[in-house]
Amino acid sequence: MPRSTFPDPDVLEYQLYGLMLRPVVSEEMIVQIESTMNDVLEESDPAYAGYNVPFDQDALGKIAMALCRLSQKDHLTESMLDQSRSWFKDMYRQFADLRMHYSRPGGSTRIGPEVRTSYAHLSLGPHDNEVLREIHRGVNEVGLDYVSYAGLKKALRPKKITASQVRDSLQRLISNGLIVSRENDNLFRPVRRFAR
């Protein structure tokens, strides 16, 4: 059967209806989504178990709206949330099984040439890990919400890292998605922030 060059009207109708939906999500469901996200984080990486990870409230709302639009409902229900949790667990277990067959501890990973791999670590500069470590220390150990550029320069001065090297490292870390910045690139925090 030849492929049509025209879009499928059923798919268009589904997508447009999903965009028109403005679901109502209660506060109780947002709390349940946050709990589900904690379960997902612990399932995907047990090293994070026991950490209280603060999630962006906008992200929680977007997840709730996506679940409603996927099911074409105007209210989020517990059954929809349970279904999404079971989907994740099923997909993650398949991924974990696949990963186990392709990687061996202490050895090389066998991945075919058609698999896209992130090489972000290759684009990091000579001082990027030290800058990132200092940002993690400020947020996770000292308890700061954000680490200032002035504080980073002061903390890294004994390691003979200049202000321009700190600024270059920060730009690379932002570009690689390892940190986020605010206030005109003067405050920084890691992408994942853990609070005990």
mmCIF file of C-alpha atoms in Angstrom:
data_model
loop_
_atom_site.group_PDB
_atom_site.id
_atom_site.type_symbol
_atom_site.label_atom_id
_atom_site.label_comp_id
_atom_site.label_asym_id
_atom_site.label_seq_id
_atom_site.Cartn_x
_atom_site.Cartn_y
_atom_site.Cartn_z
ATOM 1 C CA MET A 1 0.000 0.000 0.000
ATOM 2 C CA PRO A 2 1.578 3.346 -1.001
ATOM 3 C CA ARG A 3 2.180 5.895 1.719
ATOM 4 C CA SER A 4 0.028 8.988 1.577
ATOM 5 C CA THR A 5 1.655 12.394 1.560
ATOM 6 C CA PHE A 6 -1.347 13.859 3.351
ATOM 7 C CA PRO A 7 -1.610 13.821 7.151
ATOM 8 C CA ASP A 8 -3.941 11.295 8.724
ATOM 9 C CA PRO A 9 -7.116 13.181 9.772
ATOM 10 C CA ASP A 10 -7.569 10.956 12.848
ATOM 11 C CA VAL A 11 -4.082 11.806 14.079
ATOM 12 C CA LEU A 12 -4.667 15.512 13.417
ATOM 13 C CA GLU A 13 -7.970 15.420 15.286
ATOM 14 C CA TYR A 14 -6.329 13.663 18.258
ATOM 15 C CA GLN A 15 -3.466 16.177 18.376
ATOM 16 C CA LEU A 16 -5.688 19.245 17.996
ATOM 17 C CA TYR A 17 -8.110 18.016 20.638
ATOM 18 C CA GLY A 18 -5.168 17.430 22.985
ATOM 19 C CA LEU A 19 -3.971 20.993 22.409
ATOM 20 C CA MET A 20 -7.433 22.426 23.079
ATOM 21 C CA LEU A 21 -7.835 20.553 26.374
ATOM 22 C CA ARG A 22 -7.273 22.643 29.482
ATOM 23 C CA PRO A 23 -7.260 20.003 32.198
ATOM 24 C CA VAL A 24 -7.900 20.791 35.842
ATOM 25 C CA VAL A 25 -5.345 19.227 38.186
ATOM 26 C CA SER A 26 -5.955 19.259 41.929
ATOM 27 C CA GLU A 27 -3.257 19.920 44.523
ATOM 28 C CA GLU A 28 -3.629 16.342 45.812
ATOM 29 C CA MET A 29 -2.782 14.986 42.364
ATOM 30 C CA ILE A 30 0.273 17.283 42.124
ATOM 31 C CA VAL A 31 1.507 15.804 45.429
ATOM 32 C CA GLN A 32 0.964 12.296 44.032
ATOM 33 C CA ILE A 33 2.871 13.199 40.854
ATOM 34 C CA GLU A 34 5.769 14.439 42.981
ATOM 35 C CA SER A 35 5.720 11.165 44.918
ATOM 36 C CA THR A 36 5.667 9.229 41.641
ATOM 37 C CA MET A 37 8.640 11.228 40.359
ATOM 38 C CA ASN A 38 10.578 10.366 43.526
ATOM 39 C CA ASP A 39 9.751 6.682 42.942
ATOM 40 C CA VAL A 40 10.894 7.006 39.329
ATOM 41 C CA LEU A 41 14.168 8.646 40.381
ATOM 42 C CA GLU A 42 14.874 5.903 42.939
ATOM 43 C CA GLU A 43 13.943 3.189 40.425
ATOM 44 C CA SER A 44 16.205 4.634 37.728
ATOM 45 C CA ASP A 45 19.145 5.288 40.064
ATOM 46 C CA PRO A 46 19.064 3.672 43.538
ATOM 47 C CA ALA A 47 21.998 5.868 44.609
ATOM 48 C CA TYR A 48 19.503 8.729 45.000
ATOM 49 C CA ALA A 49 17.233 6.782 47.365
ATOM 50 C CA GLY A 50 16.529 8.679 50.545
ATOM 51 C CA TYR A 51 17.197 12.118 49.053
ATOM 52 C CA ASN A 52 14.372 14.608 49.040
ATOM 53 C CA VAL A 53 14.599 16.000 45.510
ATOM 54 C CA PRO A 54 12.710 19.258 44.959
ATOM 55 C CA PHE A 55 10.939 19.305 41.589
ATOM 56 C CA ASP A 56 9.956 22.364 39.609
ATOM 57 C CA GLN A 57 6.236 22.947 40.170
ATOM 58 C CA ASP A 58 5.810 23.982 36.529
ATOM 59 C CA ALA A 59 7.209 20.607 35.462
ATOM 60 C CA LEU A 60 4.711 18.810 37.706
ATOM 61 C CA GLY A 61 1.852 20.740 36.113
ATOM 62 C CA LYS A 62 3.127 19.985 32.615
ATOM 63 C CA ILE A 63 3.344 16.275 33.406
ATOM 64 C CA ALA A 64 -0.219 16.315 34.725
ATOM 65 C CA MET A 65 -1.473 18.139 31.631
ATOM 66 C CA ALA A 66 0.398 15.740 29.326
ATOM 67 C CA LEU A 67 -1.201 12.731 31.043
ATOM 68 C CA CYS A 68 -4.655 14.295 30.696
ATOM 69 C CA ARG A 69 -4.115 15.110 27.035
ATOM 70 C CA LEU A 70 -2.774 11.631 26.335
ATOM 71 C CA SER A 71 -5.987 10.134 27.718
ATOM 72 C CA GLN A 72 -8.142 13.010 26.378
ATOM 73 C CA LYS A 73 -9.601 13.732 29.811
ATOM 74 C CA ASP A 74 -10.148 17.080 31.482
ATOM 75 C CA HIS A 75 -9.303 15.783 34.995
ATOM 76 C CA LEU A 76 -6.323 13.740 36.155
ATOM 77 C CA THR A 77 -7.317 10.533 37.914
ATOM 78 C CA GLU A 78 -5.360 8.118 40.069
ATOM 79 C CA SER A 79 -5.792 5.357 37.497
ATOM 80 C CA MET A 80 -4.089 7.537 34.852
ATOM 81 C CA LEU A 81 -1.219 8.190 37.254
ATOM 82 C CA ASP A 82 -0.914 4.481 38.118
ATOM 83 C CA GLN A 83 -0.906 3.628 34.409
ATOM 84 C CA SER A 84 1.915 6.097 33.715
ATOM 85 C CA ARG A 85 3.926 4.691 36.642
ATOM 86 C CA SER A 86 3.546 1.139 35.329
ATOM 87 C CA TRP A 87 4.533 2.291 31.811
ATOM 88 C CA PHE A 88 7.704 3.828 33.181
ATOM 89 C CA LYS A 89 8.629 0.762 35.233
ATOM 90 C CA ASP A 90 8.048 -1.546 32.285
ATOM 91 C CA MET A 91 10.089 0.602 29.895
ATOM 92 C CA TYR A 92 12.866 1.185 32.408
ATOM 93 C CA ARG A 93 13.229 -2.521 33.152
ATOM 94 C CA GLN A 94 13.528 -3.221 29.430
ATOM 95 C CA PHE A 95 16.182 -0.506 29.190
ATOM 96 C CA ALA A 96 18.055 -1.882 32.222
ATOM 97 C CA ASP A 97 18.050 -5.377 30.704
ATOM 98 C CA LEU A 98 19.384 -4.017 27.422
ATOM 99 C CA ARG A 99 22.043 -1.961 29.217
ATOM 100 C CA MET A 100 23.148 -5.007 31.226
ATOM 101 C CA HIS A 101 23.805 -6.951 28.014
ATOM 102 C CA TYR A 102 25.771 -4.120 26.402
ATOM 103 C CA SER A 103 28.060 -3.052 29.226
ATOM 104 C CA ARG A 104 30.434 -5.006 31.396
ATOM 105 C CA PRO A 105 31.850 -3.539 34.623
ATOM 106 C CA GLY A 106 35.463 -2.530 34.106
ATOM 107 C CA GLY A 107 35.304 -3.281 30.404
ATOM 108 C CA SER A 108 34.353 -1.497 27.240
ATOM 109 C CA THR A 109 30.772 -0.982 26.181
ATOM 110 C CA ARG A 110 29.605 -2.751 23.052
ATOM 111 C CA ILE A 111 27.436 -0.264 21.180
ATOM 112 C CA GLY A 112 26.849 -0.331 17.452
ATOM 113 C CA PRO A 113 27.745 2.640 15.238
ATOM 114 C CA GLU A 114 24.070 3.479 14.692
ATOM 115 C CA VAL A 115 23.553 4.351 18.377
ATOM 116 C CA ARG A 116 23.870 8.018 19.237
ATOM 117 C CA THR A 117 26.075 8.568 22.249
ATOM 118 C CA SER A 118 26.553 11.741 24.257
ATOM 119 C CA TYR A 119 30.110 12.959 24.093
ATOM 120 C CA ALA A 120 29.515 16.023 26.280
ATOM 121 C CA HIS A 121 32.397 15.030 28.564
ATOM 122 C CA LEU A 122 34.791 15.382 25.615
ATOM 123 C CA SER A 123 33.832 19.039 25.187
ATOM 124 C CA LEU A 124 34.602 19.945 28.804
ATOM 125 C CA GLY A 125 37.635 22.092 29.479
ATOM 126 C CA PRO A 126 40.528 21.551 31.895
ATOM 127 C CA HIS A 127 38.908 23.305 34.884
ATOM 128 C CA ASP A 128 35.232 22.484 34.280
ATOM 129 C CA ASN A 129 35.075 19.587 36.738
ATOM 130 C CA GLU A 130 36.633 21.691 39.506
ATOM 131 C CA VAL A 131 34.115 24.490 38.886
ATOM 132 C CA LEU A 132 31.239 21.985 38.824
ATOM 133 C CA ARG A 133 32.515 20.346 42.014
ATOM 134 C CA GLU A 134 32.605 23.743 43.748
ATOM 135 C CA ILE A 135 29.024 24.502 42.654
ATOM 136 C CA HIS A 136 27.878 21.102 43.970
ATOM 137 C CA ARG A 137 29.722 21.733 47.247
ATOM 138 C CA GLY A 138 28.077 25.122 47.689
ATOM 139 C CA VAL A 139 24.582 23.801 47.046
ATOM 140 C CA ASN A 140 24.730 20.330 48.605
ATOM 141 C CA GLU A 141 27.125 20.807 51.522
ATOM 142 C CA VAL A 142 26.880 24.494 52.406
ATOM 143 C CA GLY A 143 23.154 24.641 51.667
ATOM 144 C CA LEU A 144 23.067 27.618 49.297
ATOM 145 C CA ASP A 145 20.241 27.890 46.786
ATOM 146 C CA TYR A 146 22.631 29.290 44.178
ATOM 147 C CA VAL A 147 26.406 29.796 44.122
ATOM 148 C CA SER A 148 27.564 33.264 43.068
ATOM 149 C CA TYR A 149 30.204 33.982 40.446
ATOM 150 C CA ALA A 150 32.166 36.031 42.993
ATOM 151 C CA GLY A 151 32.051 33.129 45.459
ATOM 152 C CA LEU A 152 33.311 30.721 42.798
ATOM 153 C CA LYS A 153 36.217 32.997 41.885
ATOM 154 C CA LYS A 154 37.179 33.326 45.551
ATOM 155 C CA ALA A 155 36.914 29.577 46.246
ATOM 156 C CA LEU A 156 38.916 28.619 43.141
ATOM 157 C CA ARG A 157 41.642 31.256 43.532
ATOM 158 C CA PRO A 158 43.875 28.969 45.691
ATOM 159 C CA LYS A 159 43.769 26.406 42.853
ATOM 160 C CA LYS A 160 45.228 29.062 40.509
ATOM 161 C CA ILE A 161 42.107 29.202 38.325
ATOM 162 C CA THR A 162 41.666 32.694 36.896
ATOM 163 C CA ALA A 163 38.376 34.589 36.604
ATOM 164 C CA SER A 164 38.335 34.185 32.811
ATOM 165 C CA GLN A 165 38.904 30.422 33.154
ATOM 166 C CA VAL A 166 36.012 30.242 35.646
ATOM 167 C CA ARG A 167 33.757 32.175 33.236
ATOM 168 C CA ASP A 168 34.736 29.917 30.291
ATOM 169 C CA SER A 169 34.083 26.804 32.383
ATOM 170 C CA LEU A 170 30.683 28.132 33.453
ATOM 171 C CA GLN A 171 29.690 28.740 29.827
ATOM 172 C CA ARG A 172 30.680 25.195 28.841
ATOM 173 C CA LEU A 173 28.831 23.714 31.838
ATOM 174 C CA ILE A 174 25.691 25.669 30.917
ATOM 175 C CA SER A 175 25.985 24.635 27.251
ATOM 176 C CA ASN A 176 26.308 20.967 28.238
ATOM 177 C CA GLY A 177 23.272 21.166 30.529
ATOM 178 C CA LEU A 178 25.167 20.457 33.750
ATOM 179 C CA ILE A 179 24.252 23.713 35.528
ATOM 180 C CA VAL A 180 21.602 26.411 35.274
ATOM 181 C CA SER A 181 22.171 30.110 35.749
ATOM 182 C CA ARG A 182 20.133 33.142 36.664
ATOM 183 C CA GLU A 183 20.535 36.877 37.200
ATOM 184 C CA ASN A 184 22.558 37.453 34.040
ATOM 185 C CA ASP A 185 24.896 34.487 34.604
ATOM 186 C CA ASN A 186 25.881 35.535 38.122
ATOM 187 C CA LEU A 187 24.187 32.757 40.142
ATOM 188 C CA PHE A 188 24.540 29.035 39.422
ATOM 189 C CA ARG A 189 23.260 25.697 40.646
ATOM 190 C CA PRO A 190 23.545 22.107 39.397
ATOM 191 C CA VAL A 191 20.733 20.740 37.271
ATOM 192 C CA ARG A 192 19.865 18.243 40.032
ATOM 193 C CA ARG A 193 19.794 19.728 43.495
ATOM 194 C CA PHE A 194 19.608 17.377 46.463
ATOM 195 C CA ALA A 195 18.553 18.357 49.958
ATOM 196 C CA ARG A 196 18.950 15.999 52.879
#
